[in-house]
XYZ file of C-alpha atoms in Angstrom:
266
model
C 113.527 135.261 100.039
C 116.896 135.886 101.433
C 116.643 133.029 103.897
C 115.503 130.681 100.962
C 118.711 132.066 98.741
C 120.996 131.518 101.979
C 119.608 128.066 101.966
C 120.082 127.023 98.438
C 123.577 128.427 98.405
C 124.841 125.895 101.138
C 123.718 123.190 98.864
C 125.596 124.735 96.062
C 123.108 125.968 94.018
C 123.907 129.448 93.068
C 122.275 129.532 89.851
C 119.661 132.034 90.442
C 116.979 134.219 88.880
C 114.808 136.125 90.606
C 111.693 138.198 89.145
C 110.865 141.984 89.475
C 108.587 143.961 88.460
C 108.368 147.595 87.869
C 104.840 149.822 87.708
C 103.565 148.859 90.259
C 100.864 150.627 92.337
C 102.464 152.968 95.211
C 106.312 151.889 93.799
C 108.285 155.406 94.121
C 112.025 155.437 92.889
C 112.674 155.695 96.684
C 111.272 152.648 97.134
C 112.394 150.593 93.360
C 116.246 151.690 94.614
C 115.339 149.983 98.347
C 114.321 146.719 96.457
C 117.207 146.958 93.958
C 119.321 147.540 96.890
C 118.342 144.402 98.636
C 118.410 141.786 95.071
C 122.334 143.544 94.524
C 122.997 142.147 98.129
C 121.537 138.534 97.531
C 123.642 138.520 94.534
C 121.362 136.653 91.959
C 123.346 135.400 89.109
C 119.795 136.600 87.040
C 117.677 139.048 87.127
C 114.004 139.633 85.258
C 112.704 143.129 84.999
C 109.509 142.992 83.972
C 106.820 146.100 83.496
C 103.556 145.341 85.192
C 100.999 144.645 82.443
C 97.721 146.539 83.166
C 95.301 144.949 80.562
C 91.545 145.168 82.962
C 89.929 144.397 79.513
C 91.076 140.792 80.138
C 91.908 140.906 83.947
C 88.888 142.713 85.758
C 90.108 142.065 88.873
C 93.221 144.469 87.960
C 90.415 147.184 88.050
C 91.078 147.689 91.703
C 94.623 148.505 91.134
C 93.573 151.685 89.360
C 92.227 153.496 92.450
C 95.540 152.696 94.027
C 97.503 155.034 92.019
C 99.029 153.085 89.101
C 102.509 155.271 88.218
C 102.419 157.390 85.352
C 104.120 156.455 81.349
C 107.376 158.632 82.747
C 107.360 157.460 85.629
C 107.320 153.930 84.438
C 110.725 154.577 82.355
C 111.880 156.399 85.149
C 111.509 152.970 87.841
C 113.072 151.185 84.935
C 115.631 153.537 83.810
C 116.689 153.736 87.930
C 116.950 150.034 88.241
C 119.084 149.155 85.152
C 121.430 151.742 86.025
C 121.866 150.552 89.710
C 122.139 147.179 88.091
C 124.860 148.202 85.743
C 126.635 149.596 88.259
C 126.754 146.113 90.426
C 128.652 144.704 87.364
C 125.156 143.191 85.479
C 124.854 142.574 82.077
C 122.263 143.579 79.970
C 120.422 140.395 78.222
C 117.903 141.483 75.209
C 114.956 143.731 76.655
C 114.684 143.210 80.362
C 116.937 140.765 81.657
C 120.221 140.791 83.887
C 123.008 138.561 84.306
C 126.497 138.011 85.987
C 129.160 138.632 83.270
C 129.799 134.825 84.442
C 126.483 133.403 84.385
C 125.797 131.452 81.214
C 123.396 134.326 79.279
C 125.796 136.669 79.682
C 128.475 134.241 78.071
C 125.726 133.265 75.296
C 125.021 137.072 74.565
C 128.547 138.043 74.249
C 129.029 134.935 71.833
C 126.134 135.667 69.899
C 124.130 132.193 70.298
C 121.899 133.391 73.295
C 118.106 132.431 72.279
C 114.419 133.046 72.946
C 111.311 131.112 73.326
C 108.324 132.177 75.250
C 109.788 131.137 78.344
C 111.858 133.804 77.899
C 115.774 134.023 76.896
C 117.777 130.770 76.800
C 121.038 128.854 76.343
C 119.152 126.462 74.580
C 117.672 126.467 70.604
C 115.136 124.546 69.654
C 113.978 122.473 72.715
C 110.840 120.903 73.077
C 108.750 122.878 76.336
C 106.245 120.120 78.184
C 104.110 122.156 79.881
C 102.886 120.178 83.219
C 99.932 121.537 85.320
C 97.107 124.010 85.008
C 97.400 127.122 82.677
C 100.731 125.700 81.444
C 101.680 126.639 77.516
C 103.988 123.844 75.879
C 105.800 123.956 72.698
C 106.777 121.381 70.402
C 107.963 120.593 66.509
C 106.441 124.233 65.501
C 102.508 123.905 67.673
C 101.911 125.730 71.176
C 99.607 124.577 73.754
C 97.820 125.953 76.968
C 96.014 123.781 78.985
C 93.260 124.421 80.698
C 93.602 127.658 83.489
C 91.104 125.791 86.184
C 92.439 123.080 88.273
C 89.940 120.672 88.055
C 89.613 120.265 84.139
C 93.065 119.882 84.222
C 92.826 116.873 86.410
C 89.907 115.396 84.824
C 91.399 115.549 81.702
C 94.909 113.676 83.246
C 92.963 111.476 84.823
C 91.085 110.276 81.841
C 94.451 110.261 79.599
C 92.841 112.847 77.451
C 95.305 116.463 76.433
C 95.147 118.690 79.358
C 95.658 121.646 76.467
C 92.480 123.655 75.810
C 93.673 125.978 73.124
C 96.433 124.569 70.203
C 98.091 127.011 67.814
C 100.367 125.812 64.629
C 103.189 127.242 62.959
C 102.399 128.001 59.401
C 103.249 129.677 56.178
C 106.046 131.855 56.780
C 105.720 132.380 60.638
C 108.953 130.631 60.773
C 110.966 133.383 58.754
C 109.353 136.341 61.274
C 109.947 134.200 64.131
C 113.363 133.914 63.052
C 113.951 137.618 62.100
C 112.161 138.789 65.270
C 114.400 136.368 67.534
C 117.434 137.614 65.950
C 116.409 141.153 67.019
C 115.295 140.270 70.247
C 118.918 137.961 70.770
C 121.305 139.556 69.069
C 120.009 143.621 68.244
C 120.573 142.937 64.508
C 119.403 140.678 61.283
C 121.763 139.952 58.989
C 119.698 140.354 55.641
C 121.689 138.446 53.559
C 121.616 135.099 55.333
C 117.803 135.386 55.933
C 117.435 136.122 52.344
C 119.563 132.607 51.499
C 117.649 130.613 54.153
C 114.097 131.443 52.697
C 114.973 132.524 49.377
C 113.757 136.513 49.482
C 114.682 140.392 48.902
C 114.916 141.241 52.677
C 113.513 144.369 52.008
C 110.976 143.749 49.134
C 109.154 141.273 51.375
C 109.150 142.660 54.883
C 108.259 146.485 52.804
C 105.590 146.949 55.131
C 108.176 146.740 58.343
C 110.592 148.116 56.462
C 108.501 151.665 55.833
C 108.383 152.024 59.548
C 112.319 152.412 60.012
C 113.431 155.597 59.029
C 110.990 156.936 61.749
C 112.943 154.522 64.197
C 116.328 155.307 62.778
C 115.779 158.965 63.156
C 114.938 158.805 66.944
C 118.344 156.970 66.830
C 116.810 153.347 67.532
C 118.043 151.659 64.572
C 120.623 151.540 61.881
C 119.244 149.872 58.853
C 121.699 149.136 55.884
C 121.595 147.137 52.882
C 123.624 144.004 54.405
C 122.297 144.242 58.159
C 119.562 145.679 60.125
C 120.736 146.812 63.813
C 119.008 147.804 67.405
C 120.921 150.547 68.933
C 121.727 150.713 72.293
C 119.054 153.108 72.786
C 116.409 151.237 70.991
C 117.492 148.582 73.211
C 114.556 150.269 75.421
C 112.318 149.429 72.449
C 113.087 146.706 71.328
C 109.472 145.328 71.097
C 108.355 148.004 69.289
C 111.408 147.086 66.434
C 110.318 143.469 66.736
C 106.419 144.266 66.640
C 107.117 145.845 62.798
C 107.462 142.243 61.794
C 105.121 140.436 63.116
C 102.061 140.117 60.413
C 99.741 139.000 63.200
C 99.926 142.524 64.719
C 99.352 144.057 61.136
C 95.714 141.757 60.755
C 95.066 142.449 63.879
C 95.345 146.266 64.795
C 91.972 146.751 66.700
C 93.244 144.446 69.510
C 94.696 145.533 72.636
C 98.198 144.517 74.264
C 100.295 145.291 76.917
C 102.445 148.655 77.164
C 105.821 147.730 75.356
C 107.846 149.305 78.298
């Protein structure tokens, strides 16, 4: 890695992100302040920390992973909690839920400014962009539909080669899954919804017509995760930690859908 880093830096490319991951079997905070250690010294001008997702209901093969000593739910926050601090302390910024950045890289500049974005990429400079996906397992978005195309090489090709869709599965914005997207976004960019331009945009009550998301706050804003007022709905700096779990209250997929099973939120 550092020899590929060294190498794109004498072609002047020092726009970097590089990917971690934290909950991992056999990771120790002796060894999550090693790696941090090392990314501080390449000097990334990005940084993704990602929890490892442990879902063996969809993943068998993640079974094995068990009997290697997966860490525990503290010691989870505890790897992350280690590695944002260290990361802080190197001068990075804090971008939404789990990314880094130089103050002078532009995410940071877009999150101080208020017009950093999301998409499923991740977070971005960038509203509204079409997303081609290209290659196997690929998820492309476009005008308000997603696609994934097929996981397996092969069908991919076939499918390429006979100028048919490579997507296998197709999903379409509809009814108001623009308004949540757009209130979870703002959350997820900018720690706050300001009620009042949502409710001129789609013509609501804020509050009447999320009610169902809106019960589940004064349990949040007693823990000290959120500040919810008539004009503006904010994330604290310590519900920055959960800020999935303030997004998930408005997304009605999750509310039809509570016998499925997801992904720890941190």
């Amino acid at each position: 890695v550092e020899a590929t880093l060294t190498a794109l830096g004498t072609h002047g490319i020092d726009a970097i992100n590089l990917d971690l991951m934290y909950g991992l079997p056999k990771q120790t905070l002796v060894t999550m302040r090693e790696t941090i250690g090392e990314v501080i010294e390449l000097a990334p001008s990005r940084i993704a920390l990602f929890g490892y997702a442990h879902v063996p209901w969809l993943k068998t093969q993640q079974r094995g992973l068990e009997r290697q000593g997966l860490p525990s739910d503290d010691e989870r926050m505890a790897l992350f909690l280690l590695a944002r601090d260290l990361l802080f302390a190197a001068g990075y910024e804090p971008i939404g839920m789990d990314h880094f950045a130089r103050p002078d890289d532009e995410l940071a500049i877009a999150a101080r400014d208020g017009t950093l974005t999301r998409n499923f990429m991740g977070y971005s400079t960038r509203h509204g962009l079409d997303l081609l996906a290209v290659g196997p397992s690929g998820i492309g978005q476009m005008n308000g539909t997603f696609t994934q195309n097929a996981k397996d090489l092969t069908p991919w090709e076939d499918a390429i080669a006979a100028a048919e869709p490579g997507w296998e599965k197709a999903l379409l914005m509809q009814g108001d899954d623009p308004l949540r997207a757009e209130v979870i976004r703002d959350l997820m960019c900018s720690m706050r919804v300001d009620k009042r331009a949502i409710e001129a945009k789609y013509g609501i009550v804020f509050d009447s017509y999320f009610a169902d998301a809106v019960a589940g706050l004064p349990a949040m804003a007693a823990d000290g995760l959120v500040e919810d007022g008539p004009d503006r709905l904010r994330i604290t700096e310590t519900g920055r930690l959960l800020m999935r779990n303030v997004a998930m209250l408005f997304d009605g997929y999750l509310q039809d859908d509570r016998k499925a099973r997801y992904s720890r939120t941190v």
